[in-house]
Amino acid sequence: MSKTLLRGGRLVDPANGRDGVFDLLIDGDRIARVGRDLPIEAGVKVVDVPSGLVVVPGLIDMHVHLREPGQEHKETVATGTASAVAGGFTAVACMPNTNPVNDNAGVTGYILAKAAAANLARVYPIGAVSRGQKGEQLADIAELKKAGCVALTDDGHPVSTALLMRRALEYAGMFDLPIIEHCEEQTLKSDGVAHEGFHASALGLRGIPGECESIMASRDIALAELTRGIVHIAHMSARQTLDAVRYGKLRGAKVTCEVTPHHFVLTDEMLGAPMAYDTNVKMNPPLREDADRDAMLAGLKDGSIDVIATDHAPHHADEKQVEFDRAPFGITGLETAVSLCFDRLVHAGVVSLPRLIELLSVNPARILRVPGGSLAEGAPADITILAPDMNVTIDVKTMKSRSKNTPFDGWTLRGGVAATIVGGRVVYVNDSMDFRI
Ligand code: DOR
Ligand code: ZN
């Protein structure tokens, strides 16, 4: 088994209380030792980590649409995991709104087989709450758990009724599986396409108020309390939703939540010039107002938000190049997240680097109950090497994702990814840097 010593560089491992200059020895697929000035054993490959780089536990994106099976023109497990490792993610959890829906062991097994063949990032499938995500009957939760699903969701839609959500929380709770909820009160959403406010009105677009999200989140948090089930609120966009989560946590509900980079960086101002009617600013939930974006930043800072997840939602250019009303919701996120987080959170003084690693690695691992989030001796060698001061110009042409639907093309940001290691194997090296591993 090969051994590699990552020597020097800052190591940030909040799960084990480490932040400083440490060496890390990888032995095969595991972390063998972490310490200062580790001895160099015979046959060990030594990699000197430059002082400006940071070694952290592999990043985990718990909200990714890999689109396979069924929509391989948008993304596949292979292209999606190539995109993930280029973005610094060693693991992704993938949403079940594929075709067919991941509501049975056959589809879960298919995704896992594709992931094994791609052999890049780890893939944790998320099963559907309801059969076909139709909101009628519960899927076979025991079967999905046995097949390898780590959570359940009807993402793309909320769980249709309070009764179905109650049963899902009860049933999934028996298997220690969280329900990830896409919060949207359907009658308020109606055929809205953008945040209800000045900018949507100015463009003549139908609006979706923040309460559309917070009302559903409140329902689900109440049901989590009733059932002692576990609910995770996906892609929060509205300040009212964060208030509902905070209140639920105060009462002791088993509730956690995530925010996407686009919801803490952008607002509905993006709907206007120069991107007016650009469908790369159409996503669900929509970009909201300054007060919502500022609430998300405050939640990241004060600890009430648990996770940053991308909601990587690839769509083909032909599908996006239509009228705003008719375009599908969603943007890609895997290859822009780290740069946005560094630039807008760490360098802006909103969160510390250890706190960012909690949001991108420690907490997703804890919530999904998967390995990772830690550089402890004996843990899998899933490691990301970050370059906090690297200048990155986002360029869709160089992205690994099969889809190009991002509003961040051409943005210059400070901070990026130097290398990604999964199970001791180097699966990505940023060739725009001098660093080699
Ligand atoms: O913007 C979105 N895109 N939001 C969702 O909830 C679903 C996703 C998709 O599947 O494209
Ligand atoms: Zn969603």
Short mmCIF file of C-alpha atoms and ligand atoms in Angstrom, two decimals:
data_model
loop_
_atom_site.label_atom_id
_atom_site.label_comp_id
_atom_site.label_asym_id
_atom_site.label_seq_id
_atom_site.Cartn_x
_atom_site.Cartn_y
_atom_site.Cartn_z
CA MET A 1 0.00 0.00 0.00
CA SER A 2 1.34 3.41 -0.93
CA LYS A 3 2.07 6.00 1.70
CA THR A 4 2.03 9.76 1.17
CA LEU A 5 3.09 12.38 3.68
CA LEU A 6 1.47 15.79 3.29
CA ARG A 7 4.10 17.90 5.01
CA GLY A 8 3.48 21.37 6.36
CA GLY A 9 0.70 23.69 5.30
CA ARG A 10 -2.15 24.76 7.56
CA LEU A 11 -4.43 21.92 8.59
CA VAL A 12 -7.96 22.79 9.68
CA ASP A 13 -9.91 19.94 11.27
CA PRO A 14 -12.60 21.38 13.53
CA ALA A 15 -13.99 17.94 14.46
CA ASN A 16 -10.69 17.19 16.21
CA GLY A 17 -9.96 20.73 17.39
CA ARG A 18 -6.96 21.23 15.11
CA ASP A 19 -5.99 24.44 13.33
CA GLY A 20 -2.28 24.87 12.70
CA VAL A 21 0.71 23.52 10.84
CA PHE A 22 0.58 19.71 10.90
CA ASP A 23 1.82 16.81 8.80
CA LEU A 24 -0.63 14.17 7.65
CA LEU A 25 0.33 10.64 6.63
CA ILE A 26 -1.92 8.77 4.21
CA ASP A 27 -1.53 4.99 4.21
CA GLY A 28 -3.52 3.40 1.39
CA ASP A 29 -7.08 4.63 1.70
CA ARG A 30 -6.82 5.82 5.32
CA ILE A 31 -5.33 8.62 7.35
CA ALA A 32 -2.55 6.94 9.33
CA ARG A 33 -1.16 9.80 11.42
CA VAL A 34 -1.56 13.51 12.03
CA GLY A 35 1.07 15.40 13.99
CA ARG A 36 3.90 17.86 13.99
CA ASP A 37 7.16 16.93 12.25
CA LEU A 38 6.21 13.33 11.56
CA PRO A 39 9.20 11.06 10.75
CA ILE A 40 9.69 10.20 7.08
CA GLU A 41 9.52 6.43 6.79
CA ALA A 42 11.23 4.59 3.95
CA GLY A 43 9.20 4.45 0.75
CA VAL A 44 6.94 7.34 1.68
CA LYS A 45 6.15 9.91 -1.00
CA VAL A 46 6.64 13.34 0.54
CA VAL A 47 4.51 16.24 -0.68
CA ASP A 48 5.44 19.64 0.68
CA VAL A 49 2.25 21.64 1.11
CA PRO A 50 3.01 25.34 0.53
CA SER A 51 2.31 27.56 3.52
CA GLY A 52 -0.56 29.32 1.73
CA LEU A 53 -2.56 26.15 1.22
CA VAL A 54 -4.92 24.52 3.71
CA VAL A 55 -5.55 20.80 4.26
CA VAL A 56 -9.13 20.11 5.34
CA PRO A 57 -11.49 17.13 5.62
CA GLY A 58 -13.08 16.39 2.23
CA LEU A 59 -15.99 18.65 1.43
CA ILE A 60 -19.44 17.04 1.23
CA ASP A 61 -22.27 18.51 -0.85
CA MET A 62 -25.51 17.11 0.46
CA HIS A 63 -27.77 18.55 -2.28
CA VAL A 64 -26.79 17.62 -5.83
CA HIS A 65 -28.80 16.64 -8.90
CA LEU A 66 -26.78 14.11 -10.89
CA ARG A 67 -29.65 13.53 -13.36
CA GLU A 68 -28.86 9.87 -14.02
CA PRO A 69 -30.83 7.80 -14.84
CA GLY A 70 -32.92 9.51 -17.46
CA GLN A 71 -31.54 12.99 -18.10
CA GLU A 72 -28.01 12.22 -19.19
CA HIS A 73 -28.05 15.16 -21.60
CA LYS A 74 -27.89 17.42 -18.52
CA GLU A 75 -25.42 15.46 -16.36
CA THR A 76 -24.35 11.92 -15.57
CA VAL A 77 -22.95 10.38 -12.42
CA ALA A 78 -19.54 10.46 -14.14
CA THR A 79 -19.68 14.12 -15.26
CA GLY A 80 -21.33 15.22 -12.02
CA THR A 81 -18.69 13.57 -9.85
CA ALA A 82 -15.92 15.01 -12.09
CA SER A 83 -17.51 18.40 -11.45
CA ALA A 84 -17.67 17.61 -7.72
CA VAL A 85 -13.98 16.77 -7.32
CA ALA A 86 -12.99 19.81 -9.41
CA GLY A 87 -14.99 21.84 -6.91
CA GLY A 88 -13.23 20.25 -3.92
CA PHE A 89 -16.04 17.86 -2.98
CA THR A 90 -15.04 14.33 -2.04
CA ALA A 91 -18.64 13.23 -1.61
CA VAL A 92 -22.07 14.24 -2.85
CA ALA A 93 -25.58 13.19 -1.91
CA CYS A 94 -27.78 12.98 -5.00
CA MET A 95 -31.43 13.84 -5.31
CA PRO A 96 -34.04 11.27 -6.39
CA ASN A 97 -35.85 13.37 -9.05
CA THR A 98 -34.37 11.27 -11.83
CA ASN A 99 -36.29 9.35 -14.48
CA PRO A 100 -37.27 6.84 -13.19
CA VAL A 101 -37.40 8.34 -9.72
CA ASN A 102 -35.07 6.83 -7.14
CA ASP A 103 -37.86 5.25 -5.11
CA ASN A 104 -36.62 1.65 -5.15
CA ALA A 105 -33.50 -0.43 -4.65
CA GLY A 106 -33.07 -0.95 -8.41
CA VAL A 107 -32.48 2.74 -9.11
CA THR A 108 -30.36 3.22 -5.97
CA GLY A 109 -28.18 0.28 -7.01
CA TYR A 110 -27.89 1.66 -10.55
CA ILE A 111 -26.64 5.02 -9.25
CA LEU A 112 -24.16 3.32 -6.92
CA ALA A 113 -22.86 1.14 -9.78
CA LYS A 114 -22.35 4.23 -11.97
CA ALA A 115 -20.56 5.94 -9.07
CA ALA A 116 -18.27 2.94 -8.58
CA ALA A 117 -17.45 2.92 -12.30
CA ALA A 118 -16.71 6.67 -12.32
CA ASN A 119 -14.54 6.21 -9.22
CA LEU A 120 -14.27 9.93 -8.41
CA ALA A 121 -16.33 11.42 -5.58
CA ARG A 122 -18.28 9.21 -3.19
CA VAL A 123 -21.98 9.21 -4.02
CA TYR A 124 -24.70 8.86 -1.40
CA PRO A 125 -28.12 8.41 -3.00
CA ILE A 126 -31.14 10.05 -1.43
CA GLY A 127 -34.38 8.14 -1.93
CA ALA A 128 -37.85 9.50 -2.63
CA VAL A 129 -40.31 9.96 0.22
CA SER A 130 -43.22 8.95 -1.99
CA ARG A 131 -43.53 6.50 -4.87
CA GLY A 132 -42.69 8.31 -8.09
CA GLN A 133 -42.46 11.50 -5.96
CA LYS A 134 -46.19 11.72 -6.59
CA GLY A 135 -47.07 12.57 -3.01
CA GLU A 136 -49.56 9.73 -2.66
CA GLN A 137 -48.06 6.59 -1.14
CA LEU A 138 -44.86 6.31 0.88
CA ALA A 139 -41.93 4.67 -0.91
CA ASP A 140 -40.52 1.50 0.66
CA ILE A 141 -38.25 3.22 3.12
CA ALA A 142 -36.74 0.03 4.54
CA GLU A 143 -35.79 -1.10 1.05
CA LEU A 144 -34.21 2.27 0.22
CA LYS A 145 -32.22 2.28 3.45
CA LYS A 146 -30.98 -1.26 2.81
CA ALA A 147 -29.99 -0.33 -0.76
CA GLY A 148 -27.81 2.53 0.52
CA CYS A 149 -29.96 5.65 0.67
CA VAL A 150 -28.84 8.08 3.39
CA ALA A 151 -31.93 10.32 3.50
CA LEU A 152 -35.32 10.79 1.85
CA THR A 153 -36.86 13.70 -0.03
CA ASP A 154 -39.40 14.58 -2.69
CA ASP A 155 -37.10 17.46 -3.74
CA GLY A 156 -38.37 19.52 -6.60
CA HIS A 157 -41.60 19.48 -4.60
CA PRO A 158 -42.51 19.43 -0.91
CA VAL A 159 -43.96 16.31 0.70
CA SER A 160 -47.52 16.77 -0.50
CA THR A 161 -49.62 16.63 2.66
CA ALA A 162 -49.13 16.99 6.39
CA LEU A 163 -50.35 13.44 6.90
CA LEU A 164 -47.87 11.97 4.44
CA MET A 165 -45.09 14.01 6.06
CA ARG A 166 -46.15 12.77 9.49
CA ARG A 167 -46.01 9.15 8.34
CA ALA A 168 -42.70 9.71 6.53
CA LEU A 169 -41.13 11.20 9.66
CA GLU A 170 -42.42 8.33 11.80
CA TYR A 171 -41.30 5.63 9.39
CA ALA A 172 -37.95 7.19 8.44
CA GLY A 173 -37.26 7.93 12.11
CA MET A 174 -37.32 4.19 12.80
CA PHE A 175 -34.39 3.87 10.39
CA ASP A 176 -32.62 7.02 11.64
CA LEU A 177 -33.05 8.61 8.21
CA PRO A 178 -33.60 12.37 7.90
CA ILE A 179 -36.33 13.75 5.65
CA ILE A 180 -34.92 16.56 3.53
CA GLU A 181 -37.70 18.96 2.74
CA HIS A 182 -38.04 21.27 -0.24
CA CYS A 183 -40.33 23.77 1.45
CA GLU A 184 -42.99 25.26 -0.75
CA GLU A 185 -46.65 25.83 -0.04
CA GLN A 186 -48.05 24.89 -3.42
CA THR A 187 -51.04 27.22 -3.53
CA LEU A 188 -48.86 30.23 -2.70
CA LYS A 189 -46.26 29.14 -5.23
CA SER A 190 -48.92 28.73 -7.92
CA ASP A 191 -47.20 29.49 -11.21
CA GLY A 192 -44.70 31.95 -9.75
CA VAL A 193 -41.23 32.10 -11.25
CA ALA A 194 -39.36 34.72 -9.18
CA HIS A 195 -39.40 36.35 -5.74
CA GLU A 196 -42.52 38.45 -5.22
CA GLY A 197 -41.29 42.01 -5.09
CA PHE A 198 -40.22 45.07 -7.01
CA HIS A 199 -37.97 43.35 -9.53
CA ALA A 200 -40.41 40.62 -10.51
CA SER A 201 -43.15 43.24 -10.87
CA ALA A 202 -40.94 45.48 -13.01
CA LEU A 203 -40.33 42.60 -15.42
CA GLY A 204 -43.90 41.33 -15.36
CA LEU A 205 -42.93 38.01 -13.76
CA ARG A 206 -45.27 36.17 -11.40
CA GLY A 207 -44.05 36.26 -7.81
CA ILE A 208 -43.45 33.75 -5.02
CA PRO A 209 -43.45 35.24 -1.50
CA GLY A 210 -41.01 34.13 1.21
CA GLU A 211 -43.96 32.83 3.23
CA CYS A 212 -44.42 30.14 0.58
CA GLU A 213 -41.27 28.58 2.01
CA SER A 214 -41.62 29.44 5.71
CA ILE A 215 -45.20 28.16 6.03
CA MET A 216 -44.12 24.72 4.79
CA ALA A 217 -41.00 24.75 6.97
CA SER A 218 -43.17 25.56 10.01
CA ARG A 219 -45.51 22.66 9.20
CA ASP A 220 -42.61 20.25 8.91
CA ILE A 221 -40.82 21.41 12.04
CA ALA A 222 -44.07 21.04 13.99
CA LEU A 223 -44.45 17.50 12.62
CA ALA A 224 -40.85 16.67 13.49
CA GLU A 225 -41.68 17.64 17.07
CA LEU A 226 -44.86 15.59 17.04
CA THR A 227 -43.14 12.48 15.72
CA ARG A 228 -39.59 12.97 17.07
CA GLY A 229 -38.55 12.46 13.46
CA ILE A 230 -35.64 14.22 11.79
CA VAL A 231 -36.18 17.01 9.28
CA HIS A 232 -33.59 18.92 7.28
CA ILE A 233 -34.78 22.11 5.58
CA ALA A 234 -33.21 22.33 2.11
CA HIS A 235 -31.99 25.45 0.29
CA MET A 236 -33.39 28.14 2.58
CA SER A 237 -34.01 31.43 0.88
CA ALA A 238 -36.36 33.46 3.07
CA ARG A 239 -35.65 35.16 6.39
CA GLN A 240 -38.95 33.88 7.75
CA THR A 241 -37.79 30.29 7.18
CA LEU A 242 -34.63 30.84 9.17
CA ASP A 243 -36.75 32.26 12.00
CA ALA A 244 -38.90 29.10 11.90
CA VAL A 245 -35.79 26.90 12.08
CA ARG A 246 -34.34 28.90 14.95
CA TYR A 247 -37.58 28.64 16.88
CA GLY A 248 -37.77 24.90 16.21
CA LYS A 249 -34.21 24.39 17.43
CA LEU A 250 -34.99 26.37 20.57
CA ARG A 251 -37.88 24.04 21.31
CA GLY A 252 -35.66 20.99 20.77
CA ALA A 253 -37.05 19.80 17.44
CA LYS A 254 -34.71 17.59 15.43
CA VAL A 255 -34.29 20.16 12.68
CA THR A 256 -31.26 21.23 10.67
CA CYS A 257 -31.01 23.43 7.60
CA GLU A 258 -28.90 24.40 4.61
CA VAL A 259 -28.35 27.45 2.42
CA THR A 260 -26.87 27.60 -1.07
CA PRO A 261 -24.09 29.97 -2.12
CA HIS A 262 -26.45 31.74 -4.53
CA HIS A 263 -28.87 32.54 -1.74
CA PHE A 264 -26.22 34.17 0.44
CA VAL A 265 -24.46 35.96 -2.45
CA LEU A 266 -27.22 37.10 -4.83
CA THR A 267 -30.57 38.88 -4.57
CA ASP A 268 -33.53 39.39 -6.87
CA GLU A 269 -31.78 42.52 -8.11
CA MET A 270 -30.12 40.05 -10.53
CA LEU A 271 -33.47 39.81 -12.32
CA GLY A 272 -32.94 43.30 -13.75
CA ALA A 273 -30.28 44.62 -16.13
CA PRO A 274 -27.78 43.48 -17.29
CA MET A 275 -29.18 39.95 -16.88
CA ALA A 276 -32.85 40.80 -17.40
CA TYR A 277 -34.81 37.69 -18.29
CA ASP A 278 -31.62 35.59 -18.17
CA THR A 279 -32.82 32.15 -17.13
CA ASN A 280 -29.54 31.52 -15.28
CA VAL A 281 -31.02 33.54 -12.44
CA LYS A 282 -34.14 31.36 -12.36
CA MET A 283 -34.00 28.86 -9.56
CA ASN A 284 -36.32 27.39 -6.98
CA PRO A 285 -36.49 28.79 -4.37
CA PRO A 286 -35.91 32.15 -6.05
CA LEU A 287 -33.29 34.76 -5.22
CA ARG A 288 -34.82 37.01 -2.61
CA GLU A 289 -34.28 40.51 -1.16
CA ASP A 290 -31.35 42.14 0.64
CA ALA A 291 -32.99 41.45 4.01
CA ASP A 292 -33.23 37.73 3.19
CA ARG A 293 -29.67 37.51 1.91
CA ASP A 294 -28.46 39.37 5.01
CA ALA A 295 -30.45 37.00 7.24
CA MET A 296 -28.68 34.04 5.59
CA LEU A 297 -25.29 35.66 6.25
CA ALA A 298 -26.31 36.27 9.87
CA GLY A 299 -27.42 32.62 10.21
CA LEU A 300 -24.11 31.41 8.84
CA LYS A 301 -22.30 33.63 11.30
CA ASP A 302 -24.30 32.86 14.43
CA GLY A 303 -24.44 29.08 13.91
CA SER A 304 -28.14 28.70 13.24
CA ILE A 305 -27.44 27.46 9.69
CA ASP A 306 -25.87 24.00 9.71
CA VAL A 307 -24.81 23.39 6.12
CA ILE A 308 -23.84 25.03 2.85
CA ALA A 309 -25.06 22.86 -0.05
CA THR A 310 -25.07 23.81 -3.71
CA ASP A 311 -28.38 22.47 -5.09
CA HIS A 312 -26.30 21.77 -8.23
CA ALA A 313 -29.13 21.64 -10.79
CA PRO A 314 -27.71 21.16 -14.29
CA HIS A 315 -29.94 21.91 -17.26
CA HIS A 316 -29.13 21.76 -20.97
CA ALA A 317 -28.60 25.08 -22.78
CA ASP A 318 -31.49 24.32 -25.12
CA GLU A 319 -33.84 23.94 -22.16
CA LYS A 320 -32.65 27.17 -20.54
CA GLN A 321 -32.68 29.26 -23.73
CA VAL A 322 -36.42 29.85 -23.69
CA GLU A 323 -38.72 32.50 -22.21
CA PHE A 324 -38.15 33.04 -18.47
CA ASP A 325 -41.58 31.64 -17.61
CA ARG A 326 -40.93 28.41 -19.47
CA ALA A 327 -37.34 27.66 -18.42
CA PRO A 328 -36.62 24.99 -15.81
CA PHE A 329 -35.53 26.17 -12.34
CA GLY A 330 -31.93 25.67 -11.27
CA ILE A 331 -28.26 26.49 -11.67
CA THR A 332 -25.06 24.46 -11.42
CA GLY A 333 -23.05 24.91 -8.24
CA LEU A 334 -20.34 22.36 -7.62
CA GLU A 335 -17.51 24.26 -9.32
CA THR A 336 -18.28 27.72 -7.97
CA ALA A 337 -19.12 27.01 -4.31
CA VAL A 338 -15.66 27.10 -2.75
CA SER A 339 -14.67 30.35 -4.47
CA LEU A 340 -17.96 32.02 -3.48
CA CYS A 341 -17.57 30.82 0.11
CA PHE A 342 -14.02 32.10 0.42
CA ASP A 343 -14.69 35.41 -1.24
CA ARG A 344 -18.04 36.25 0.33
CA LEU A 345 -17.76 34.53 3.72
CA VAL A 346 -14.17 34.00 4.84
CA HIS A 347 -12.42 36.98 3.25
CA ALA A 348 -15.44 39.16 3.96
CA GLY A 349 -15.10 38.32 7.67
CA VAL A 350 -18.51 36.62 7.98
CA VAL A 351 -17.18 33.22 9.09
CA SER A 352 -13.80 31.77 10.02
CA LEU A 353 -12.22 29.02 7.96
CA PRO A 354 -12.88 26.36 10.65
CA ARG A 355 -16.54 27.40 10.69
CA LEU A 356 -16.67 27.13 6.89
CA ILE A 357 -15.32 23.58 7.15
CA GLU A 358 -18.06 22.74 9.64
CA LEU A 359 -20.63 24.00 7.12
CA LEU A 360 -19.11 22.19 4.13
CA SER A 361 -17.87 18.96 5.71
CA VAL A 362 -18.41 18.25 9.41
CA ASN A 363 -22.12 18.98 9.55
CA PRO A 364 -23.19 17.32 6.29
CA ALA A 365 -21.39 14.14 7.42
CA ARG A 366 -23.12 14.31 10.80
CA ILE A 367 -26.59 14.97 9.37
CA LEU A 368 -26.34 12.21 6.75
CA ARG A 369 -24.54 9.87 9.18
CA VAL A 370 -21.83 9.14 6.63
CA PRO A 371 -18.06 8.86 7.13
CA GLY A 372 -16.06 12.03 6.65
CA GLY A 373 -15.89 15.47 8.18
CA SER A 374 -12.80 14.50 10.14
CA LEU A 375 -9.06 14.07 9.68
CA ALA A 376 -8.78 11.65 12.61
CA GLU A 377 -6.24 8.86 12.46
CA GLY A 378 -7.96 5.80 10.99
CA ALA A 379 -10.56 7.86 9.07
CA PRO A 380 -10.92 7.46 5.28
CA ALA A 381 -8.35 9.64 3.49
CA ASP A 382 -10.92 12.01 1.99
CA ILE A 383 -9.05 15.30 1.92
CA THR A 384 -9.44 18.65 0.17
CA ILE A 385 -6.53 21.04 -0.24
CA LEU A 386 -7.74 24.61 -0.48
CA ALA A 387 -6.03 27.70 -1.89
CA PRO A 388 -7.59 30.61 0.03
CA ASP A 389 -5.72 33.34 -1.82
CA MET A 390 -5.84 32.00 -5.35
CA ASN A 391 -7.54 34.35 -7.82
CA VAL A 392 -10.18 32.45 -9.71
CA THR A 393 -12.04 33.65 -12.77
CA ILE A 394 -15.08 31.49 -13.26
CA ASP A 395 -15.22 30.18 -16.80
CA VAL A 396 -17.98 27.82 -17.87
CA LYS A 397 -15.85 26.62 -20.77
CA THR A 398 -13.41 24.90 -18.44
CA MET A 399 -16.04 23.34 -16.17
CA LYS A 400 -16.40 19.59 -15.91
CA SER A 401 -20.17 19.62 -15.51
CA ARG A 402 -22.06 18.71 -18.65
CA SER A 403 -24.25 21.79 -18.16
CA LYS A 404 -23.24 25.44 -18.16
CA ASN A 405 -26.17 27.13 -16.44
CA THR A 406 -24.52 29.43 -13.94
CA PRO A 407 -25.00 33.17 -13.37
CA PHE A 408 -21.39 33.41 -12.12
CA ASP A 409 -19.59 33.01 -15.46
CA GLY A 410 -16.83 35.61 -15.74
CA TRP A 411 -16.81 36.47 -12.02
CA THR A 412 -13.40 36.90 -10.40
CA LEU A 413 -13.20 35.65 -6.84
CA ARG A 414 -10.47 35.05 -4.28
CA GLY A 415 -10.11 31.45 -3.14
CA GLY A 416 -10.21 28.07 -4.81
CA VAL A 417 -9.34 24.39 -4.77
CA ALA A 418 -5.78 23.05 -5.17
CA ALA A 419 -6.42 19.30 -5.01
CA THR A 420 -8.97 16.68 -4.02
CA ILE A 421 -8.16 13.26 -2.55
CA VAL A 422 -10.75 10.50 -2.17
CA GLY A 423 -9.86 7.34 -0.27
CA GLY A 424 -6.17 8.19 -0.57
CA ARG A 425 -6.32 8.67 -4.36
CA VAL A 426 -5.64 12.05 -5.90
CA VAL A 427 -8.71 12.60 -8.08
CA TYR A 428 -8.21 16.27 -8.93
CA VAL A 429 -5.26 18.64 -9.13
CA ASN A 430 -5.73 22.25 -10.20
CA ASP A 431 -3.34 22.54 -13.12
CA SER A 432 -3.42 26.33 -13.08
CA MET A 433 -1.23 26.19 -9.94
CA ASP A 434 2.37 25.17 -9.33
CA PHE A 435 1.31 22.72 -6.63
CA ARG A 436 1.77 19.07 -7.60
CA ILE A 437 0.84 16.00 -5.62
O1 DOR B 1 -33.87 25.11 -8.81
C1 DOR B 1 -34.17 23.95 -8.59
N1 DOR B 1 -33.84 22.95 -9.43
N2 DOR B 1 -34.85 23.66 -7.47
C2 DOR B 1 -35.31 22.44 -7.24
O2 DOR B 1 -35.92 22.25 -6.22
C3 DOR B 1 -35.14 21.35 -8.21
C4 DOR B 1 -33.99 21.58 -9.06
C5 DOR B 1 -33.94 20.69 -10.27
O3 DOR B 1 -34.12 19.48 -10.15
O4 DOR B 1 -33.64 21.21 -11.36
ZN ZN B 2 -35.41 21.69 -4.00
#
